[in-house]
Coordinates of C-alpha atoms and ligand atoms in Angstrom, one line a residue:
X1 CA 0.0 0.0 0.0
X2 CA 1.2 3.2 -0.7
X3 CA 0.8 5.0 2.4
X4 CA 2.9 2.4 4.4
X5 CA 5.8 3.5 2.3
X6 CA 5.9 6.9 4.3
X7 CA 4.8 5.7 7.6
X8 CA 7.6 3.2 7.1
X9 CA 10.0 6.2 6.6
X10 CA 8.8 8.1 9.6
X11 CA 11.4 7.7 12.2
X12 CA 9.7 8.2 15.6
X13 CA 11.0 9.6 18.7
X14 CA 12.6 7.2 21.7
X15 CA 11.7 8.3 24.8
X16 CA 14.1 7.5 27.4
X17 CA 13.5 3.8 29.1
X18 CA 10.9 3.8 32.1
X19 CA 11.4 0.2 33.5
X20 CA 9.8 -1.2 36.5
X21 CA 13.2 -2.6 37.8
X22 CA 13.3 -2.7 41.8
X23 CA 15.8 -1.2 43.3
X24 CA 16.4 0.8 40.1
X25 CA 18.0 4.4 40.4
X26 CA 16.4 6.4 37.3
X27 CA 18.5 9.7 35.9
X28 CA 17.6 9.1 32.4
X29 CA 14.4 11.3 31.9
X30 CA 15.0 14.0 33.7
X31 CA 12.3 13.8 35.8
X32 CA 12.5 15.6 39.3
X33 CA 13.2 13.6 42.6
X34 CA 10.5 15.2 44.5
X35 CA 7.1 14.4 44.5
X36 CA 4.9 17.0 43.5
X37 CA 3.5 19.8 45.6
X38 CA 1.3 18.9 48.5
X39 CA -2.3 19.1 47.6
X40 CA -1.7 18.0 44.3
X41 CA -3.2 14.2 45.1
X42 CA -6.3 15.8 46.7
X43 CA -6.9 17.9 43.7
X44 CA -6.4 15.5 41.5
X45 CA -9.0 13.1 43.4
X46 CA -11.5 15.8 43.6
X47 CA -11.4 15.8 40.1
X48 CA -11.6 12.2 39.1
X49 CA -15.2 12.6 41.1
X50 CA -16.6 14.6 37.7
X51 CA -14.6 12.7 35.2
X52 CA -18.4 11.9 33.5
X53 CA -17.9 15.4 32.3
X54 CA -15.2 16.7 29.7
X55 CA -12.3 19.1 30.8
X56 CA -12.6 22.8 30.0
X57 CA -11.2 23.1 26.0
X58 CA -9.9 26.3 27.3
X59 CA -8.8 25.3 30.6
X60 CA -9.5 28.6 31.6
X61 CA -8.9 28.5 36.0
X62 CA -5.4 27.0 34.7
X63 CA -4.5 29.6 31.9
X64 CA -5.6 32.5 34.6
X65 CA -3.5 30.8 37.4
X66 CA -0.7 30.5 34.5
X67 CA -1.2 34.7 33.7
X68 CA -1.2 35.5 37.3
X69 CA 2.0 33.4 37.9
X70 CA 3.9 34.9 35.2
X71 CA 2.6 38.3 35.1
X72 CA 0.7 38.4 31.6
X73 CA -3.3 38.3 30.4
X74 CA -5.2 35.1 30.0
X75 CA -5.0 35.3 26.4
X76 CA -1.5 35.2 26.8
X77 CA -1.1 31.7 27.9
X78 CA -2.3 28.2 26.2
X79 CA -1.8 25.0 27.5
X80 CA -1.0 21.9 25.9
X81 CA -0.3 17.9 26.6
X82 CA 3.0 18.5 27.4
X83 CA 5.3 20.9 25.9
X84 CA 5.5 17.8 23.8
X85 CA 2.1 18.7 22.3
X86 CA 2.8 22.8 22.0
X87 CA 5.9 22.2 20.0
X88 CA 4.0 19.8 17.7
X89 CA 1.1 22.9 17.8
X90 CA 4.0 25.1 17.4
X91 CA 5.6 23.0 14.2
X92 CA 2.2 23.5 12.9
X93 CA 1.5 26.8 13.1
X94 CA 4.3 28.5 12.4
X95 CA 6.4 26.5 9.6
X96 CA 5.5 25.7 6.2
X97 CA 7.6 25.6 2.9
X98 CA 8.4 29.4 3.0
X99 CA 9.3 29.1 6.9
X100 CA 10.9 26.1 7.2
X101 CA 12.8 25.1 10.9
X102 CA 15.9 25.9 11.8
X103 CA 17.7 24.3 14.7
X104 CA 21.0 22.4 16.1
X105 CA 21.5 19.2 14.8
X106 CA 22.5 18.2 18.6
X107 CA 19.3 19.7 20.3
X108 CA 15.8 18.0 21.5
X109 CA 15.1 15.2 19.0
X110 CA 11.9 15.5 19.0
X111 CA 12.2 18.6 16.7
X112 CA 13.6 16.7 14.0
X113 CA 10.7 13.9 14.3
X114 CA 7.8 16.6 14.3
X115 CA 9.5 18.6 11.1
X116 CA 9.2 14.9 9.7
X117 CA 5.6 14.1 10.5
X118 CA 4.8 17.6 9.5
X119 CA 6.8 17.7 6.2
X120 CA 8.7 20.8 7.3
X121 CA 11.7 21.9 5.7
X122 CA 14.5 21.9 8.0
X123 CA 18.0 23.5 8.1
X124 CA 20.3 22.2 10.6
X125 CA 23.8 23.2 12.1
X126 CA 26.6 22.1 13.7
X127 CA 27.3 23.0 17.2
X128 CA 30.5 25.0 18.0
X129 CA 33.3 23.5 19.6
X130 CA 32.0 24.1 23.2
X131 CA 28.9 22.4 22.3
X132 CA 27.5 26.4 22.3
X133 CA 24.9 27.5 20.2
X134 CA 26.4 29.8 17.8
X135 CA 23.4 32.8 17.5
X136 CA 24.9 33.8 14.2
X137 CA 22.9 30.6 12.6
X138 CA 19.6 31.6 13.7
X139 CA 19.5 34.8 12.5
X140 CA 18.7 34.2 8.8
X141 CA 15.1 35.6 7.8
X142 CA 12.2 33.7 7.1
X143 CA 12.8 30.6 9.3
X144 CA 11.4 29.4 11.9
X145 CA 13.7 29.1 15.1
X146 CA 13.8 26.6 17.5
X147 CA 15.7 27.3 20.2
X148 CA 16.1 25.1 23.4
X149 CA 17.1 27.3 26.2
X150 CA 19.0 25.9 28.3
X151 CA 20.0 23.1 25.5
X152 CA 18.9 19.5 25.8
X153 CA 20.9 17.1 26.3
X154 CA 24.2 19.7 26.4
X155 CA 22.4 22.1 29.6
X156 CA 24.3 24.8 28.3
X157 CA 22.7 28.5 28.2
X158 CA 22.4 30.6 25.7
X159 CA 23.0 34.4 27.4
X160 CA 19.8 36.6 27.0
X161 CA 21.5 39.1 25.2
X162 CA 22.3 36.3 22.3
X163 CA 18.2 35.5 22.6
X164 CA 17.4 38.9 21.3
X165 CA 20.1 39.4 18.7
X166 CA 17.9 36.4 16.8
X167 CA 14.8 37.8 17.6
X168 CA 15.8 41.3 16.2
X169 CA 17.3 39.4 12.7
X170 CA 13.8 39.2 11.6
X171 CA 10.4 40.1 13.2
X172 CA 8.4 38.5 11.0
X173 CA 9.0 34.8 11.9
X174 CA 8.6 33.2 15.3
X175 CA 11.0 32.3 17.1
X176 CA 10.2 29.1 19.4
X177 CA 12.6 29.5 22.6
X178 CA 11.8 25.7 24.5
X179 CA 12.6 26.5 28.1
X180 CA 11.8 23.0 29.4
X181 CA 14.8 23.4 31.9
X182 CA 14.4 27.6 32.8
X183 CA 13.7 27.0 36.8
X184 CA 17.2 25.5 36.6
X185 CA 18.7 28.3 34.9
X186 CA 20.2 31.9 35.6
X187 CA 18.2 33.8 33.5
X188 CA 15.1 33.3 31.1
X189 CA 13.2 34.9 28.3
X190 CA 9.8 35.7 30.1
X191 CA 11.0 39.7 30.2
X192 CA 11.5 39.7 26.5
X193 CA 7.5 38.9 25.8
X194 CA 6.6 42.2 25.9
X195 CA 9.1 43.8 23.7
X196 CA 9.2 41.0 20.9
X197 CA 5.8 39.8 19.2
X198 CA 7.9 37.0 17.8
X199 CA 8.3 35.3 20.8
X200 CA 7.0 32.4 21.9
X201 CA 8.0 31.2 25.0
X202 CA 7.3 26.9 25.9
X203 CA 7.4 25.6 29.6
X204 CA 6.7 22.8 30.8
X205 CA 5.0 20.8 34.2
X206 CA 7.5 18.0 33.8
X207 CA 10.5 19.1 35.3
X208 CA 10.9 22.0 38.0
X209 CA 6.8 21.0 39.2
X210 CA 7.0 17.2 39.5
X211 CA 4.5 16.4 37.3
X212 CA 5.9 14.5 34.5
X213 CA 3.4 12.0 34.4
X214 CA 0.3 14.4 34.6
X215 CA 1.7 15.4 30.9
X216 CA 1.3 19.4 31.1
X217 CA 2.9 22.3 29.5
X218 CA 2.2 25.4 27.9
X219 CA 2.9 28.2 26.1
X220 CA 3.4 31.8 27.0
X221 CA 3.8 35.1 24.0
X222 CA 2.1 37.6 22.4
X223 CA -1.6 37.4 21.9
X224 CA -1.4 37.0 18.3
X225 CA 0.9 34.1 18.2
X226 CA -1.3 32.3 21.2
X227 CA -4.4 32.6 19.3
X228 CA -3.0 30.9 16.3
X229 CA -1.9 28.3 18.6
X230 CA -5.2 27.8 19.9
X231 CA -6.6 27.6 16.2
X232 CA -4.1 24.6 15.7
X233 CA -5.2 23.3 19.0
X234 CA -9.1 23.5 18.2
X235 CA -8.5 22.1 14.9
X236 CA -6.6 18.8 16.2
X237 CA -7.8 18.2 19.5
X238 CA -10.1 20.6 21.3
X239 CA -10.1 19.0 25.0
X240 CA -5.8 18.4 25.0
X241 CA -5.7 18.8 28.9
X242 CA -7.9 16.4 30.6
X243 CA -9.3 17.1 34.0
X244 CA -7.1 15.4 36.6
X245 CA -4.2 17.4 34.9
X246 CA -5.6 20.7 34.7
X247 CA -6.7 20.6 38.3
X248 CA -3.5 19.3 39.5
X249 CA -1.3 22.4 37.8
X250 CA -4.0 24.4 39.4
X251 CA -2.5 23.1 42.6
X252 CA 1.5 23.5 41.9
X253 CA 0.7 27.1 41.5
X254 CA -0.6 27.2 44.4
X255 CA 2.5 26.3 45.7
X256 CA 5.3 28.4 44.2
X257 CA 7.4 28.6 47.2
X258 CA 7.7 24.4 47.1
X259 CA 8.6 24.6 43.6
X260 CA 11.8 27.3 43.8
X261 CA 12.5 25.3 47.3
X262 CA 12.7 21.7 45.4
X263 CA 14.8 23.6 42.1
X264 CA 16.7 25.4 44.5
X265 CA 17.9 21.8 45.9
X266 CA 18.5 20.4 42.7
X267 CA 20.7 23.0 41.5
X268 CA 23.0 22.6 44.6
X269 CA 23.1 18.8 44.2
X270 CA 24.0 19.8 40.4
X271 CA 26.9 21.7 41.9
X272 CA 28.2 19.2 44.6
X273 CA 28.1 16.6 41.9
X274 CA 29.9 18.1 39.1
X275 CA 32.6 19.7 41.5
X276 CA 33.3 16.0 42.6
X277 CA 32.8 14.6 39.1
X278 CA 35.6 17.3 38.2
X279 CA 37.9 16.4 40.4
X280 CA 37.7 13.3 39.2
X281 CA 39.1 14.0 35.9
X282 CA 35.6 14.2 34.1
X283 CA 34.8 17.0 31.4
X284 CA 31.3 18.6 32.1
X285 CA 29.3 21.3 30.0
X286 CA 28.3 24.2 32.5
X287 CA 24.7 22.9 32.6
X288 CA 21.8 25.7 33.6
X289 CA 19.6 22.6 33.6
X290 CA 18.4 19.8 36.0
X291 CA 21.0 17.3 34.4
X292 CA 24.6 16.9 33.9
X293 CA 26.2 16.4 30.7
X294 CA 29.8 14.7 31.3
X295 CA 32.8 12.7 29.7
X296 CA 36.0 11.0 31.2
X297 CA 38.6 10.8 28.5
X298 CA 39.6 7.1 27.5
X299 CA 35.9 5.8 28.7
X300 CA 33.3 5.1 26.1
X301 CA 30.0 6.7 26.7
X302 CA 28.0 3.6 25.6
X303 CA 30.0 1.3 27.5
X304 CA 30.0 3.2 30.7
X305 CA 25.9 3.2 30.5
X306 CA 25.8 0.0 30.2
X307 CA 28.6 -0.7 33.2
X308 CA 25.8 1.3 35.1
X309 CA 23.0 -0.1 33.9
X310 CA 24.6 -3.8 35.3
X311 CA 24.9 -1.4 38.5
X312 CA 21.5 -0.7 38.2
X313 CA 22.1 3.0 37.6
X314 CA 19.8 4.6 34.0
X315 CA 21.4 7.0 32.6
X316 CA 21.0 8.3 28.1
X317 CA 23.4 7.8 26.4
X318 CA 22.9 9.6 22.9
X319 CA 24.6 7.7 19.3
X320 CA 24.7 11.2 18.0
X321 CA 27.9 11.7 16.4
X322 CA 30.0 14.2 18.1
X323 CA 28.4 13.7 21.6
X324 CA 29.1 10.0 21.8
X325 CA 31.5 9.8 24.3
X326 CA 28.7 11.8 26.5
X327 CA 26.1 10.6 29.1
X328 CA 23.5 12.8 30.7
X329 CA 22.7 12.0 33.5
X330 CA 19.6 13.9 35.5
X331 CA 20.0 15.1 38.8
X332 CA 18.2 13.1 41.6
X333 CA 18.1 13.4 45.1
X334 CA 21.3 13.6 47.0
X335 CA 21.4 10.2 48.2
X336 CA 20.5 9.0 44.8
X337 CA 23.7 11.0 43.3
X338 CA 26.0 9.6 46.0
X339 CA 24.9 6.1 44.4
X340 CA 25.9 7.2 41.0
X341 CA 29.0 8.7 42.5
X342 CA 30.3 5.7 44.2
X343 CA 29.3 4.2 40.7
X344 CA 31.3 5.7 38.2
X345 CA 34.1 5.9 40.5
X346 CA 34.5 2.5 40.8
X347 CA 33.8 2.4 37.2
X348 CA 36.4 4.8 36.2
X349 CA 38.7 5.4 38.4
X350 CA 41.2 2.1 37.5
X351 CA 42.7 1.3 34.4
X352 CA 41.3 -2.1 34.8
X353 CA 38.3 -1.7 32.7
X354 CA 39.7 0.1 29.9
X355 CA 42.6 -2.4 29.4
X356 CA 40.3 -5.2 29.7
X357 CA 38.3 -3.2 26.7
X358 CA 41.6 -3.1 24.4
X359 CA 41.5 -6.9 25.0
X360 CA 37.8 -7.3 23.4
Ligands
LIG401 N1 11.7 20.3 25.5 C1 12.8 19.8 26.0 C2 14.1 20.5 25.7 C3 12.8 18.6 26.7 O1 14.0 18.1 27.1 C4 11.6 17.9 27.0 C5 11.6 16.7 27.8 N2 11.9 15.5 27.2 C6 10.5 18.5 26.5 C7 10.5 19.7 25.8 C8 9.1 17.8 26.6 O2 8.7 17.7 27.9 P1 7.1 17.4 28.2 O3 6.5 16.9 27.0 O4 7.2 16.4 29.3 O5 6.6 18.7 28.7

């Protein structure tokens, strides 16, 4: 049959592993190792008692709590399935063959699989030598950026300052800055809304507010560009959030102070674990993000997540050429990094393993 031909050539995204493994220490999703904000279960269960009714299409209480939260009007703000489902809304609305996408080659993969589905021209570039993002190749009019902010799976930032020089190169196309990982980071767009209609801003539930699993995420820019994002949203699935979700992020904004508390935490156990990890001898990208991004020179990266794995430790390992010798590994709890420590210590701190590797 015809058709299969394409679908056959459709080369879907892999999610990181989620394996029900006892015992297993998980820091290959970057998910956050605290459970999500008290009164989020109660919410959630308060909704599951009108689940004969569908969710709010505009999940309006949400999209107000959203505003109030980040200081902008209601009409400011949509929400989607995860940020998953506003990048593929995003893909949608604002690329076609005049404005095809434009991103890294070693950036979120799941940009590359949506341009696919969608049939959206891409150009993609090479990062520099620091694994940086090099603004200069985003700045070319008429394509549509995408732009994760602090970069997945590198965790490097991109200054502010760099973030406006590529909005400036051309108002007229959007430019799609993915902060996934912003509660992690210095410094983030959401001043810039105002002064650039180009700007879309996505965030998501998943990381900083524990709620991965409750798929969330949304969108925040100027009117214009949020309304056309709603007209994509109405035209492919009109009641994205469902109930149980939408009352739960209700809830985590309730609780703001539990969410810079818990990303406040994670950032020092970032800290404490790269500064050991350096001392160590291991090469790490200055990550803004809620993950670490490190090498050890003479240790292959695929090998040492699998020497993990044995150890019952997940970590991603990426076959992307240029980053192979790279794992990232997402920051748990303390204890759970003191596991991984002792790990790849073991791991990598005798020659033993790599001469019995020049053996194989
Ligand atoms: N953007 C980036 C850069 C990510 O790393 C992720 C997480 N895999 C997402 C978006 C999607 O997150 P979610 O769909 O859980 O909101």
């Amino acid at each position: 049959m015809e058709f299969a031909n394409r679908l056959e050539r459709l080369s879907p995204y892999v999610p990181g592993e989620q394996p029900k493994i006892e015992g297993l220490i998980k820091l290959n999703t970057n998910e956050n190792p605290f459970p999500p904000a008290p009164g989020v279960k109660e919410a959630v269960l308060q909704a599951a008692e009108n689940l004969q009714k569908y969710s709010d299409p505009e999940a309006a209480v949400l999209c107000q709590a959203l505003a109030e939260t980040f200081g902008l009007k209601k009409e400011e703000v949509i929400c989607g399935n995860g940020s998953d489902e506003i990048l593929a809304f995003a893909f949608l609305a604002f690329c076609d063959k005049d404005h095809p996408a434009v991103f890294p080659r070693v950036t979120y993969g799941f940009y590359e699989v949506l341009a696919n589905l969608f049939q959206v021209p891409t150009r993609r570039f090479e990062l520099q030598a620091d694994l940086s993002i090099d603004p200069a190749e985003c700045c070319q009019k008429g394509e549509t950026v995408f732009l994760a902010n602090p970069n997945a799976p590198t965790g490097i930032l991109m200054p502010l300052s760099s973030v406006e020089r590529i909005l400036k190169a051309d108002p007229d196309r959007v430019v799609v800055l993915d902060e996934a990982y912003a509660d992690f980071a210095p410094e983030n767009g959401r001043s810039l809304i105002e002064r650039y209609e180009n700007l879309l801003i996505v965030r998501t539930f998943s990381k900083s507010r524990s709620l991965a699993g409750g798929r969330l995420g949304f969108a925040l820019g100027n009117q214009k560009l949020i309304e056309g994002m709603r007209r994509i949203k109405d035209s492919f699935h009109p009641y994205n959030v469902n109930a149980m979700t939408q009352a739960a992020g209700i809830s985590v904004l309730k609780a703001e102070a539990y969410t810079k508390k818990t990303a406040d935490q994670v950032i020092k156990t970032r800290e404490r674990t790269k500064k050991v990890l350096k001392d160590q001898g291991f090469e790490l990208t200055d990550s803004a993000a809620n993950f670490l991004f490190l090498k050890k020179a003479g240790f292959e990266g695929k090998t040492l997540a699998e020497e993990l794995r044995k150890k019952k430790i997940l970590v991603r390992h990426f076959n992307t050429p240029g980053i192979e010798d790279y794992l990232r590994v997402s920051v748990g709890s303390e204890e759970e990094m003191d596991f991984f420590l002792k790990a790849i210590t073991e791991l990598t701190a005798t020659e033993k393993w790599e001469s019995e590797r020049e053996k194989e």
